[in-house]
Short mmCIF file of C-alpha atoms in Angstrom, two decimals:
data_model
loop_
_atom_site.label_atom_id
_atom_site.label_comp_id
_atom_site.label_asym_id
_atom_site.label_seq_id
_atom_site.Cartn_x
_atom_site.Cartn_y
_atom_site.Cartn_z
CA MET A 1 123.85 108.94 119.10
CA GLY A 2 125.34 105.69 117.77
CA GLU A 3 124.56 104.21 114.43
CA GLN A 4 121.28 102.33 114.34
CA THR A 5 121.70 98.63 113.68
CA THR A 6 119.40 95.76 112.83
CA THR A 7 119.78 91.99 112.86
CA ARG A 8 119.59 89.77 109.82
CA VAL A 9 119.46 85.98 110.19
CA VAL A 10 121.04 83.53 107.76
CA ARG A 11 119.84 79.94 108.17
CA LEU A 12 122.05 77.12 106.89
CA CYS A 13 121.74 73.34 106.94
CA LEU A 14 124.76 71.41 108.17
CA ASP A 15 126.08 68.56 106.06
CA THR A 16 125.84 65.78 108.64
CA ARG A 17 127.80 63.37 106.45
CA ALA A 18 130.78 65.76 106.52
CA LEU A 19 130.78 66.02 110.33
CA SER A 20 133.63 64.34 112.11
CA GLU A 21 132.84 61.90 114.89
CA GLU A 22 134.05 64.44 117.44
CA GLN A 23 131.84 67.21 115.98
CA ALA A 24 128.76 64.96 116.02
CA VAL A 25 129.42 64.13 119.67
CA LEU A 26 129.97 67.79 120.55
CA LEU A 27 126.70 68.85 118.90
CA ALA A 28 124.76 66.24 120.88
CA ARG A 29 126.69 67.11 124.07
CA HIS A 30 125.95 70.84 123.72
CA ALA A 31 122.24 70.11 123.20
CA GLY A 32 122.15 67.70 126.15
CA THR A 33 123.85 70.23 128.42
CA ALA A 34 121.40 72.95 127.42
CA ARG A 35 118.48 70.61 128.12
CA ALA A 36 119.86 69.56 131.53
CA VAL A 37 120.49 73.18 132.56
CA TRP A 38 116.97 74.16 131.42
CA ASN A 39 115.43 71.44 133.60
CA TRP A 40 117.60 72.34 136.59
CA ALA A 41 116.78 76.06 136.28
CA LEU A 42 113.06 75.40 135.73
CA ALA A 43 112.99 73.29 138.91
CA ALA A 44 114.49 76.23 140.82
CA VAL A 45 111.95 78.66 139.32
CA ASN A 46 109.07 76.27 140.11
CA ALA A 47 110.25 75.92 143.73
CA HIS A 48 110.28 79.69 144.11
CA GLU A 49 106.81 80.05 142.55
CA ASP A 50 105.46 77.32 144.83
CA ALA A 51 106.86 79.14 147.87
CA VAL A 52 105.23 82.41 146.76
CA ARG A 53 101.91 80.67 146.15
CA ALA A 54 102.03 78.95 149.54
CA HIS A 55 102.80 82.29 151.22
CA VAL A 56 99.75 83.90 149.61
CA GLN A 57 97.49 80.97 150.50
CA ASN A 58 98.66 81.12 154.13
CA GLN A 59 97.83 84.81 154.21
CA ALA A 60 94.38 84.11 152.84
CA ALA A 61 93.81 81.31 155.35
CA GLY A 62 94.86 83.52 158.28
CA ALA A 63 92.60 86.43 157.28
CA ALA A 64 89.25 87.04 158.92
CA ALA A 65 87.39 86.85 155.63
CA SER A 66 86.83 83.66 153.68
CA SER A 67 90.04 82.43 152.00
CA THR A 68 88.12 81.43 148.88
CA ALA A 69 86.62 84.91 148.55
CA LEU A 70 90.03 86.53 148.96
CA MET A 71 91.67 84.29 146.36
CA ASP A 72 88.84 85.11 143.94
CA ASP A 73 89.43 88.84 144.47
CA SER A 74 91.91 89.80 141.73
CA ALA A 75 92.89 93.10 143.41
CA TRP A 76 93.69 91.42 146.75
CA ARG A 77 95.49 88.57 145.01
CA ARG A 78 97.64 91.03 143.03
CA ARG A 79 98.65 92.88 146.21
CA ALA A 80 99.31 89.64 148.08
CA TYR A 81 101.56 88.27 145.34
CA ALA A 82 103.47 91.57 145.15
CA ALA A 83 104.03 91.52 148.94
CA ALA A 84 105.09 87.86 148.83
CA ARG A 85 107.63 88.53 146.09
CA ALA A 86 108.97 91.51 148.03
CA GLU A 87 109.44 89.30 151.08
CA LEU A 88 110.69 86.11 149.39
CA GLY A 89 112.51 87.76 146.49
CA ARG A 90 111.76 87.94 142.80
CA THR A 91 111.72 84.96 140.47
CA PRO A 92 115.30 83.79 139.75
CA ARG A 93 116.58 85.15 136.45
CA ALA A 94 119.37 84.09 134.12
CA ILE A 95 122.13 86.03 135.90
CA ALA A 96 121.31 84.65 139.35
CA LEU A 97 120.81 81.15 137.97
CA GLY A 98 124.15 81.39 136.17
CA ARG A 99 125.92 82.14 139.44
CA ALA A 100 124.09 79.26 141.09
CA PHE A 101 125.15 76.94 138.26
CA THR A 102 128.80 77.92 138.77
CA ALA A 103 128.45 77.06 142.46
CA GLU A 104 126.87 73.72 141.51
CA THR A 105 129.82 72.81 139.28
CA ARG A 106 132.22 73.32 142.21
CA ASP A 107 130.29 70.94 144.46
CA PRO A 108 131.70 67.40 144.12
CA GLU A 109 128.29 65.92 145.00
CA SER A 110 126.40 67.96 142.40
CA ARG A 111 125.05 66.51 139.18
CA PHE A 112 127.11 69.14 137.32
CA ALA A 113 130.44 68.29 138.98
CA TRP A 114 131.65 66.90 135.63
CA TRP A 115 131.83 70.47 134.33
CA GLN A 116 135.01 71.08 136.35
CA THR A 117 136.52 67.60 136.28
CA GLU A 118 136.06 66.38 132.69
CA ARG A 119 137.28 67.55 129.30
CA HIS A 120 133.82 67.79 127.85
CA GLY A 121 134.42 70.51 125.24
CA VAL A 122 131.03 72.17 125.90
CA ASN A 123 130.99 75.92 125.45
CA ARG A 124 129.76 77.97 128.43
CA PHE A 125 127.30 79.72 126.14
CA ALA A 126 125.29 76.48 125.86
CA VAL A 127 124.45 77.04 129.54
CA SER A 128 123.70 80.76 129.31
CA SER A 129 121.58 80.27 126.18
CA ALA A 130 119.36 77.77 128.03
CA LEU A 131 118.96 80.22 130.93
CA ARG A 132 118.11 83.06 128.54
CA ALA A 133 115.57 80.86 126.79
CA LEU A 134 113.92 80.07 130.13
CA ASP A 135 113.73 83.79 130.95
CA ALA A 136 112.08 84.47 127.60
CA SER A 137 109.60 81.61 128.13
CA VAL A 138 108.57 82.90 131.57
CA ASP A 139 108.24 86.44 130.20
CA ARG A 140 105.99 85.21 127.39
CA TYR A 141 103.78 83.49 129.93
CA HIS A 142 103.35 86.67 131.99
CA GLN A 143 102.70 88.75 128.86
CA ARG A 144 99.77 86.47 128.00
CA LEU A 145 98.10 86.77 131.41
CA THR A 146 95.48 89.06 129.87
CA ALA A 147 94.27 86.13 127.72
CA PRO A 148 91.20 84.07 128.72
CA ALA A 149 91.40 81.83 131.78
CA ARG A 150 93.95 79.03 131.46
CA ARG A 151 93.27 75.41 132.16
CA THR A 152 95.44 73.49 134.62
CA ARG A 153 97.80 70.87 133.23
CA ARG A 154 98.18 67.41 134.68
CA ASP A 155 101.34 68.49 136.47
CA GLY A 156 99.38 71.20 138.31
CA ARG A 157 100.95 74.08 136.37
CA PRO A 158 98.85 76.51 134.34
CA ALA A 159 98.76 76.07 130.57
CA GLY A 160 101.49 78.09 128.92
CA TRP A 161 103.99 77.73 131.75
CA PRO A 162 107.38 76.29 130.67
CA ARG A 163 107.66 72.50 130.71
CA PHE A 164 110.53 70.20 131.53
CA LYS A 165 112.36 68.93 128.47
CA ARG A 166 112.96 65.28 127.73
CA LYS A 167 115.48 63.70 125.40
CA GLY A 168 113.82 62.36 122.28
CA ARG A 169 110.61 64.33 122.79
CA ASP A 170 111.77 67.95 122.76
CA ARG A 171 113.86 69.56 120.07
CA ASP A 172 117.62 69.63 120.59
CA ALA A 173 118.85 73.22 120.46
CA PHE A 174 121.52 75.51 121.87
CA SER A 175 123.18 78.83 121.06
CA LEU A 176 126.73 80.16 120.92
CA TYR A 177 127.39 83.89 121.30
CA ASN A 178 130.31 86.24 120.66
CA LEU A 179 131.21 84.76 117.30
CA VAL A 180 132.97 88.03 116.52
CA ILE A 181 133.79 90.50 119.27
CA ALA A 182 135.14 94.03 119.01
CA ASP A 183 138.23 94.54 116.82
CA GLN A 184 138.04 91.00 115.45
CA ASP A 185 137.83 90.21 111.75
CA PRO A 186 134.21 89.28 110.90
CA TRP A 187 135.50 87.09 108.07
CA ARG A 188 136.80 84.61 110.64
CA VAL A 189 133.35 82.97 110.55
CA ILE A 190 133.71 82.16 106.83
CA ASP A 191 135.85 79.12 106.05
CA GLY A 192 134.95 78.70 102.38
CA ALA A 193 132.03 78.76 99.97
CA HIS A 194 130.34 75.93 101.87
CA ARG A 195 131.99 76.13 105.27
CA ILE A 196 131.60 78.20 108.44
CA LYS A 197 133.82 78.31 111.51
CA VAL A 198 132.23 78.31 114.97
CA PRO A 199 133.92 78.32 118.40
CA SER A 200 134.18 74.93 120.13
CA LEU A 201 132.90 73.12 117.02
CA GLY A 202 135.46 74.12 114.42
CA SER A 203 134.85 74.18 110.66
CA LEU A 204 131.39 72.93 109.66
CA ARG A 205 130.32 72.17 106.12
CA VAL A 206 126.88 73.44 105.05
CA HIS A 207 124.70 72.46 102.11
CA GLU A 208 123.90 76.01 101.02
CA ASN A 209 126.41 78.46 99.65
CA THR A 210 127.50 81.05 102.21
CA ARG A 211 127.01 83.80 99.63
CA GLN A 212 124.21 85.52 101.59
CA LEU A 213 126.31 85.59 104.76
CA ARG A 214 129.36 86.89 102.89
CA ARG A 215 127.31 89.68 101.32
CA LEU A 216 126.16 90.88 104.73
CA ILE A 217 129.73 90.84 106.05
CA HIS A 218 130.93 92.71 102.95
CA ARG A 219 128.37 95.43 103.74
CA GLY A 220 129.78 95.84 107.23
CA GLY A 221 127.80 93.17 109.10
CA ARG A 222 129.19 91.41 112.16
CA PRO A 223 128.13 87.83 113.02
CA THR A 224 127.15 87.83 116.68
CA ALA A 225 125.49 84.50 117.50
CA ALA A 226 124.84 81.03 116.10
CA HIS A 227 121.67 79.13 117.05
CA PHE A 228 121.80 75.37 116.44
CA SER A 229 118.70 73.17 116.29
CA ARG A 230 117.98 69.63 115.16
CA HIS A 231 114.97 68.96 112.92
CA GLY A 232 114.46 65.34 112.02
CA ASP A 233 117.91 63.96 111.18
CA ARG A 234 119.38 67.34 110.18
CA TRP A 235 121.16 70.06 112.10
CA TYR A 236 120.48 73.70 111.21
CA VAL A 237 122.41 76.79 112.25
CA SER A 238 120.94 80.30 112.21
CA ILE A 239 123.61 82.99 112.28
CA ASN A 240 122.65 86.44 113.59
CA VAL A 241 124.39 89.29 111.78
CA ALA A 242 124.31 92.78 113.28
CA ILE A 243 124.44 95.35 110.50
CA ALA A 244 123.85 99.08 110.23
CA THR A 245 120.51 99.97 108.70
CA THR A 246 122.23 102.43 106.38
CA SER A 247 124.28 99.58 104.90
CA LEU A 248 121.20 97.71 103.72
CA PRO A 249 119.44 98.66 100.51
CA ALA A 250 116.36 100.73 101.24
CA PRO A 251 113.09 99.03 100.26
CA VAL A 252 111.80 100.57 97.04
CA THR A 253 108.43 100.03 95.43
CA THR A 254 109.12 99.11 91.82
CA ARG A 255 107.23 100.41 88.81
CA ALA A 256 105.74 96.96 88.28
CA GLN A 257 104.42 96.94 91.84
CA ARG A 258 102.90 100.41 91.48
CA THR A 259 101.28 99.40 88.20
CA ALA A 260 99.85 96.23 89.73
CA GLY A 261 98.46 98.22 92.68
CA VAL A 262 96.35 96.25 95.17
CA VAL A 263 95.71 92.52 95.22
CA GLY A 264 93.31 90.64 97.46
CA VAL A 265 94.32 87.20 98.72
CA ASP A 266 91.75 84.68 99.91
CA LEU A 267 93.41 81.84 101.81
CA GLY A 268 91.70 78.50 102.05
CA VAL A 269 91.92 74.74 102.18
CA LYS A 270 90.73 73.75 98.71
CA HIS A 271 93.21 76.22 97.23
CA LEU A 272 96.13 77.64 99.16
CA ALA A 273 95.39 81.14 97.83
CA VAL A 274 93.08 82.70 95.27
CA LEU A 275 94.04 86.19 94.11
CA SER A 276 91.64 88.91 93.07
CA ASP A 277 92.97 88.78 89.49
CA GLY A 278 91.87 85.16 89.18
CA THR A 279 95.23 83.51 89.83
CA VAL A 280 95.00 80.28 91.82
CA HIS A 281 97.78 78.76 93.90
CA ASP A 282 97.10 75.13 94.66
CA ASN A 283 97.30 73.68 98.13
CA PRO A 284 100.08 71.05 98.27
CA ARG A 285 98.34 69.25 101.17
CA ALA A 286 101.72 68.16 102.46
CA ALA A 287 100.42 66.33 105.53
CA ALA A 288 97.73 64.47 103.57
CA ALA A 289 100.28 63.41 100.94
CA ALA A 290 102.55 61.91 103.59
CA GLU A 291 99.77 60.46 105.76
CA ARG A 292 100.03 56.87 104.52
CA ARG A 293 103.82 56.74 104.81
CA LEU A 294 103.68 58.38 108.23
CA THR A 295 101.07 55.87 109.41
CA ARG A 296 103.24 52.94 108.32
CA ALA A 297 106.31 54.44 109.99
CA GLN A 298 104.44 55.05 113.26
CA ARG A 299 103.04 51.52 113.27
CA ALA A 300 106.52 50.14 112.72
CA ALA A 301 107.77 52.23 115.65
CA ALA A 302 104.91 50.98 117.84
CA ARG A 303 106.00 47.36 117.26
CA ARG A 304 109.50 48.06 118.57
CA ALA A 305 110.52 47.82 122.22
CA GLY A 306 110.41 51.39 123.48
CA PRO A 307 111.65 52.81 126.80
CA ARG A 308 110.12 51.31 129.91
CA ARG A 309 110.66 51.89 133.60
CA GLY A 310 114.26 50.98 134.28
CA VAL A 311 114.80 49.66 130.73
CA GLY A 312 116.13 51.67 127.83
CA PRO A 313 114.72 51.53 124.28
CA SER A 314 115.97 49.09 121.69
CA GLU A 315 118.08 50.13 118.71
CA GLY A 316 115.21 49.23 116.39
CA TRP A 317 112.90 51.61 118.25
CA LYS A 318 115.46 54.43 117.97
CA GLU A 319 115.83 53.87 114.23
CA ALA A 320 112.04 53.77 113.79
CA GLN A 321 111.68 57.05 115.69
CA ARG A 322 114.35 58.61 113.47
CA ALA A 323 112.41 57.49 110.40
CA VAL A 324 109.24 59.15 111.72
CA ALA A 325 111.16 62.34 112.49
CA ARG A 326 112.67 62.40 108.98
CA LEU A 327 109.27 62.01 107.37
CA ARG A 328 107.73 64.78 109.49
CA HIS A 329 110.62 67.10 108.71
CA ARG A 330 110.38 66.51 104.96
CA THR A 331 106.66 67.22 105.12
CA ALA A 332 107.33 70.51 106.91
CA LEU A 333 110.00 71.44 104.34
CA ARG A 334 107.59 70.85 101.46
CA ARG A 335 104.93 73.00 103.08
CA GLN A 336 107.42 75.72 103.95
CA GLY A 337 108.85 75.82 100.44
CA VAL A 338 105.46 76.43 98.82
CA VAL A 339 104.67 79.17 101.33
CA HIS A 340 108.04 80.83 100.66
CA GLU A 341 107.37 80.88 96.91
CA LEU A 342 103.88 82.31 97.34
CA THR A 343 104.86 85.04 99.80
CA LYS A 344 107.84 86.08 97.65
CA ALA A 345 105.59 86.37 94.60
CA LEU A 346 103.03 88.45 96.52
CA ALA A 347 105.58 90.75 98.16
CA THR A 348 107.37 91.52 94.89
CA GLY A 349 104.37 91.60 92.56
CA TRP A 350 102.07 94.22 94.11
CA ALA A 351 102.35 97.46 96.03
CA VAL A 352 99.59 96.47 98.50
CA VAL A 353 98.76 92.90 99.51
CA ALA A 354 95.41 92.49 101.27
CA ILE A 355 94.72 89.45 103.44
CA GLU A 356 92.17 88.44 106.04
CA ASP A 357 92.86 88.60 109.76
CA LEU A 358 92.03 84.94 110.32
CA ASN A 359 91.30 83.54 113.78
CA VAL A 360 92.96 80.16 113.34
CA ARG A 361 92.41 79.17 116.97
CA GLY A 362 88.69 79.74 116.62
CA MET A 363 88.56 78.02 113.23
CA THR A 364 90.15 74.88 114.65
CA ALA A 365 88.26 74.82 117.96
CA ALA A 366 86.52 71.58 118.90
CA PRO A 367 82.71 71.63 118.56
CA LEU A 368 80.68 71.94 121.74
CA ALA A 369 78.99 68.91 123.23
CA VAL A 370 75.28 68.48 122.43
CA PRO A 371 73.34 66.99 125.41
CA ASP A 372 70.57 64.51 124.63
CA PRO A 373 67.33 65.92 126.10
CA ASP A 374 65.74 62.46 126.18
CA ARG A 375 68.62 60.75 127.97
CA PRO A 376 70.29 62.81 130.69
CA GLY A 377 74.02 62.21 130.81
CA SER A 378 74.15 61.23 127.12
CA PHE A 379 75.14 63.36 124.17
CA LEU A 380 74.11 63.63 120.55
CA SER A 381 76.48 63.61 117.61
CA ASN A 382 78.14 67.01 117.19
CA GLY A 383 80.13 66.30 114.03
CA SER A 384 83.44 66.15 115.87
CA ALA A 385 84.85 63.51 113.51
CA ALA A 386 84.27 65.64 110.43
CA LYS A 387 85.46 68.77 112.26
CA SER A 388 88.71 67.07 113.24
CA GLY A 389 89.45 66.37 109.58
CA LEU A 390 88.79 70.01 108.70
CA ASN A 391 91.00 71.14 111.57
CA ARG A 392 93.88 69.01 110.27
CA ALA A 393 93.46 70.48 106.80
CA ILE A 394 93.45 74.05 108.15
CA LEU A 395 96.55 73.51 110.27
CA ASP A 396 98.29 71.81 107.34
CA VAL A 397 98.03 75.01 105.29
CA GLY A 398 99.90 77.13 107.85
CA PHE A 399 98.00 80.43 107.78
CA GLY A 400 100.07 81.92 110.60
CA GLU A 401 103.40 81.07 108.96
CA LEU A 402 102.20 82.51 105.66
CA ARG A 403 101.27 85.81 107.28
CA ARG A 404 104.56 85.96 109.19
CA GLN A 405 106.62 85.46 106.05
CA LEU A 406 104.52 87.89 104.04
CA THR A 407 104.91 90.59 106.70
CA TYR A 408 108.70 90.62 106.82
CA LYS A 409 109.12 90.14 103.06
CA ALA A 410 106.82 93.06 102.33
CA GLU A 411 109.05 95.29 104.45
CA ARG A 412 112.08 94.22 102.44
CA TYR A 413 110.56 94.57 98.99
CA GLY A 414 108.72 97.86 99.41
CA SER A 415 105.15 96.56 99.57
CA VAL A 416 102.50 96.94 102.25
CA VAL A 417 100.40 94.21 103.91
CA VAL A 418 96.86 95.20 104.87
CA ALA A 419 94.76 92.88 107.06
CA VAL A 420 91.05 93.54 106.64
CA ALA A 421 88.61 93.26 109.53
CA ARG A 422 88.32 89.74 110.95
CA PHE A 423 84.54 89.60 110.80
CA ALA A 424 84.06 91.35 107.46
CA PRO A 425 81.59 89.24 105.38
CA THR A 426 83.95 88.85 102.43
CA SER A 427 82.49 85.52 101.32
CA LYS A 428 78.84 86.56 101.69
CA THR A 429 79.19 89.93 99.92
CA CYS A 430 78.67 90.19 96.16
CA SER A 431 81.74 91.69 94.52
CA GLY A 432 79.56 93.03 91.71
CA CYS A 433 76.81 94.97 93.49
CA GLY A 434 77.71 94.82 97.19
CA ALA A 435 74.66 92.83 98.29
CA VAL A 436 75.21 90.61 101.34
CA ARG A 437 73.68 87.15 101.58
CA ALA A 438 72.24 86.15 104.93
CA LYS A 439 73.68 82.63 104.78
CA LEU A 440 76.35 80.86 102.74
CA LEU A 441 77.16 77.22 103.42
CA LEU A 442 80.72 76.00 103.25
CA SER A 443 79.65 73.41 100.68
CA GLU A 444 78.51 76.14 98.26
CA ARG A 445 81.59 76.65 96.10
CA THR A 446 79.83 79.00 93.66
CA TYR A 447 78.46 82.36 94.74
CA ARG A 448 75.15 83.38 93.14
CA CYS A 449 73.85 86.87 93.72
CA ASP A 450 70.06 87.29 93.80
CA GLU A 451 70.34 91.03 93.25
CA CYS A 452 72.47 91.35 90.11
CA GLY A 453 72.62 87.74 88.97
CA LEU A 454 76.39 87.43 89.23
CA VAL A 455 77.67 83.84 89.28
CA ILE A 456 81.27 83.53 90.43
CA ASP A 457 83.53 81.21 92.38
CA ARG A 458 83.21 81.96 96.08
CA ASP A 459 86.98 82.22 96.67
CA LEU A 460 87.45 84.64 93.78
CA ASN A 461 84.49 86.66 95.02
CA ALA A 462 86.02 86.85 98.52
CA ALA A 463 89.42 87.85 97.12
CA ARG A 464 87.86 90.76 95.22
CA ASN A 465 86.02 91.93 98.32
CA ILE A 466 89.25 91.76 100.33
CA ARG A 467 90.96 93.84 97.67
CA ASP A 468 88.19 96.45 97.70
CA LEU A 469 88.27 96.71 101.50
CA ALA A 470 92.02 97.19 101.43
CA SER A 471 91.69 99.81 98.68
CA ALA A 472 89.37 101.78 100.92
CA ILE A 473 91.87 101.49 103.79
CA VAL A 474 94.82 102.76 101.78
CA ALA A 475 92.61 105.26 99.91
CA THR A 476 93.55 103.94 96.50
CA SER A 477 91.59 102.38 93.68
CA PRO A 478 92.13 98.72 92.82
CA ALA A 479 94.63 99.24 90.04
CA ASP A 480 95.59 95.59 90.00
CA ALA A 481 92.53 94.34 88.24
CA GLY A 482 91.31 94.78 84.75
CA ASP A 483 89.01 91.91 85.66
CA ALA A 484 87.00 93.89 88.23
CA LYS A 485 84.88 97.00 88.13
CA ARG A 486 85.91 100.10 89.97
CA PRO A 487 83.68 101.12 92.88
CA ASP A 488 81.88 103.77 90.79
CA GLU A 489 81.09 101.20 88.10
CA ARG A 490 79.66 98.46 90.29
CA ARG A 491 76.02 99.25 89.68
CA ARG A 492 76.44 99.76 85.95
CA PRO A 493 73.44 98.19 84.22
CA ARG A 494 74.20 95.28 81.92
CA ALA A 495 74.14 95.82 78.22
CA THR A 496 71.35 94.33 76.16
CA GLY A 497 71.80 90.58 75.91
CA GLU A 498 74.61 90.49 78.47
CA GLN A 499 74.24 87.65 80.99
CA ALA A 500 76.17 86.56 84.00
CA GLY A 501 77.89 83.24 83.50
CA PRO A 502 79.93 81.18 85.92
CA ALA A 503 83.23 82.80 86.84
CA ARG A 504 85.76 80.30 88.07
CA PRO A 505 89.28 81.01 89.32
CA ARG A 506 91.91 79.61 87.03
CA THR A 507 94.86 77.33 87.48
CA ALA A 508 97.79 77.18 85.10
CA GLY A 509 96.53 76.98 81.54
CA PRO A 510 95.22 79.17 78.72
CA PRO A 511 93.70 82.51 79.72
CA GLU A 512 89.95 82.73 80.04
CA ARG A 513 87.44 85.48 80.70
CA VAL A 514 85.30 86.19 83.72
CA THR A 515 81.79 87.12 82.70
CA ASP A 516 81.63 90.34 84.69
CA SER A 517 84.89 91.63 83.19
CA PRO A 518 85.93 92.30 79.61
CA SER A 519 89.69 91.86 80.14
CA PRO A 520 91.65 88.57 80.06
CA GLN A 521 93.03 86.91 83.16
CA ARG A 522 96.65 86.18 83.89
CA THR A 523 97.79 82.61 84.07
CA ALA A 524 98.77 81.26 87.45
CA PRO A 525 102.31 80.10 88.05
CA SER A 526 102.65 76.51 89.18
CA LEU A 527 104.21 76.46 92.65
CA VAL A 528 104.02 72.75 93.25
CA ALA A 529 106.27 70.38 91.40
#
């Protein structure tokens, strides 16, 4: 058997000011070619799917039974679609579409005739990468067919089906493969401490040092592909490096991680994360901080002459749109930077990191309409305005991105991520005695237990319950907390004169004590400048 390899990705930001005029044109030309090929290939796939659907509907109409009843029968519909695909052929894939594209370029009347007649400088991999991306998009759609019923879009396609891309609306992106092939020197990609060399584009200066990429090559890695994408006014390149798993350092749990043990993390909107040891990481609220500037930029763009039927946009409109894109990108960078710092601290600080399995789609769902019983056809207020503000705040945090980063970083740093049950009542359960409250409003920021009298911040209480649930899963005791009782000490009676005071999670500042724990808390690092 061959040596097992894995892929590491190094993401670098191109220095756009150092790009030559020819390189800037080539980047835009590669992205435009990839977008045009995507749209051409998607039109071919849609035509084939329409033919298959029409074939099935004709079969249903010609049957003796009702066509509506047959189309509602999932078993019959599955057999009919399989027979139609066997008769009409399978959905065109990247290889077949690539051959068809080559034939299109040789047709003088084709829209792609310029490929053979002009010196465009576009790499062929810009075409194949678009076709591969379309294949992956169609595959993702079919993998999600087990999800709940999909609504129909305005273009008649089901939700989740690939869309046509439009310049200025969709992200510019393309890929180049075979950076280093067999028997070639992998160092040919490196052109200096701040430069990389890519086929068809030449030497490109990057803002970051190429140290991480050079380290992977020094360990035997081989750069295989470069994925370019434009975010705001910046170009980024992600370089895939194939490397043997034996060449990478094995993840090792450090002594500090084993000593810290298990930590529970309660994610929220008021605070980005509250840990079971009392540490609080503030929520930067990146979108809210940029809301006023973004509103002004969007209003300025709305006053410019945008694209109309038969008329292109003005230069002022293009510049205003670039300003909006820059502001959105900087907001995303600020949010991403805070999440990177938090996930790195969690993955390297504890042996087990416990989080909740949050249902973000359900948390941000629109409230149901409330019919007015006195006036048929009218509806009562359902709090949609307030819910929309909460939805924006939840999406601004980025729970899914935080979990994604924490998962792959834990694998690298020797820690384990445990997701507790989605519907576990972590906020309603008392972390001192285990009693569960029947109801806890979102406005109640302090948890008060009627059984043992514990008064504690609700987020800290939830974080401790998450930690205890994870401890039971991994069959370990919560060694991370001197501020919490062990499970066998939870029902310890209070000493004479001992009372439960308010226990609040702590931000950066002097250490303080939680009333149900005799040990001091650790201070929280400040993650937001």
